[in-house]
Coordinates of C-alpha atoms in Angstrom, one line a residue:
X1 CA -43.0 52.3 -88.6
X2 CA -41.2 53.3 -91.9
X3 CA -42.0 51.9 -95.4
X4 CA -39.6 52.2 -98.1
X5 CA -40.3 51.8 -101.8
X6 CA -37.6 52.0 -104.4
X7 CA -36.8 50.8 -108.0
X8 CA -33.0 51.1 -107.1
X9 CA -32.2 49.3 -104.0
X10 CA -28.5 49.2 -105.0
X11 CA -27.1 52.2 -106.6
X12 CA -23.5 53.1 -107.9
X13 CA -23.3 56.1 -105.6
X14 CA -23.1 54.0 -102.5
X15 CA -26.6 55.5 -101.4
X16 CA -28.3 51.9 -101.2
X17 CA -31.4 51.6 -99.2
X18 CA -30.3 48.5 -97.4
X19 CA -28.3 50.2 -94.8
X20 CA -31.4 52.4 -93.9
X21 CA -34.1 50.0 -94.2
X22 CA -32.5 46.5 -94.0
X23 CA -33.1 43.5 -96.4
X24 CA -36.3 43.8 -98.5
X25 CA -39.5 41.9 -97.4
X26 CA -41.0 41.9 -100.8
X27 CA -39.5 42.1 -104.3
X28 CA -41.4 42.6 -107.6
X29 CA -39.0 42.2 -110.6
X30 CA -38.9 43.5 -114.0
X31 CA -39.8 40.2 -115.4
X32 CA -43.0 40.1 -113.0
X33 CA -43.9 43.5 -114.3
X34 CA -43.8 42.4 -117.9
X35 CA -45.4 39.0 -117.3
X36 CA -48.2 40.7 -115.3
X37 CA -48.7 43.4 -118.1
X38 CA -47.7 46.4 -116.1
X39 CA -44.4 47.0 -118.2
X40 CA -43.8 46.6 -121.9
X41 CA -41.3 44.0 -123.1
X42 CA -38.1 45.3 -124.3
X43 CA -35.3 44.4 -126.9
X44 CA -31.8 45.4 -126.4
X45 CA -30.1 46.5 -129.5
X46 CA -26.4 47.4 -129.6
X47 CA -25.6 50.5 -131.6
X48 CA -22.2 51.6 -132.5
X49 CA -21.6 55.2 -132.9
X50 CA -18.6 57.2 -134.3
X51 CA -18.4 59.6 -131.4
X52 CA -15.4 62.0 -130.8
X53 CA -14.8 61.3 -127.1
X54 CA -12.5 64.4 -126.7
X55 CA -15.5 66.7 -126.5
X56 CA -17.4 69.3 -128.4
X57 CA -16.9 73.2 -128.2
X58 CA -19.7 75.3 -130.0
X59 CA -18.7 77.9 -132.4
X60 CA -19.1 81.6 -131.2
X61 CA -22.9 82.4 -131.3
X62 CA -24.0 79.0 -131.9
X63 CA -27.6 78.4 -130.9
X64 CA -29.3 75.2 -129.6
X65 CA -32.6 73.7 -130.8
X66 CA -34.5 76.2 -128.5
X67 CA -32.7 79.1 -130.2
X68 CA -30.6 80.0 -127.2
X69 CA -27.0 80.9 -127.4
X70 CA -25.0 77.7 -126.4
X71 CA -22.5 78.6 -123.5
X72 CA -18.7 78.6 -124.6
X73 CA -17.2 75.8 -123.0
X74 CA -15.9 72.2 -123.7
X75 CA -18.9 69.5 -123.5
X76 CA -17.5 66.1 -122.9
X77 CA -19.2 62.8 -122.5
X78 CA -19.8 61.3 -119.1
X79 CA -17.5 58.3 -118.4

């Protein structure tokens, strides 16, 4: 017997659990968790940022918050 527990049965990387385990026999939704007091209710707020999507290249010798030198490369946002 195999028991599979997951919070993400369907994922974008095509690694869904349905192909391995089949259809779920029980589902516990986000709403159920909030209503039962196990999860905190949430509010969605849209925030608009002025972000340069071309990327960021650190200055030579620039350090990060931990004090380490930031490697020289182009850092771009994931899309």
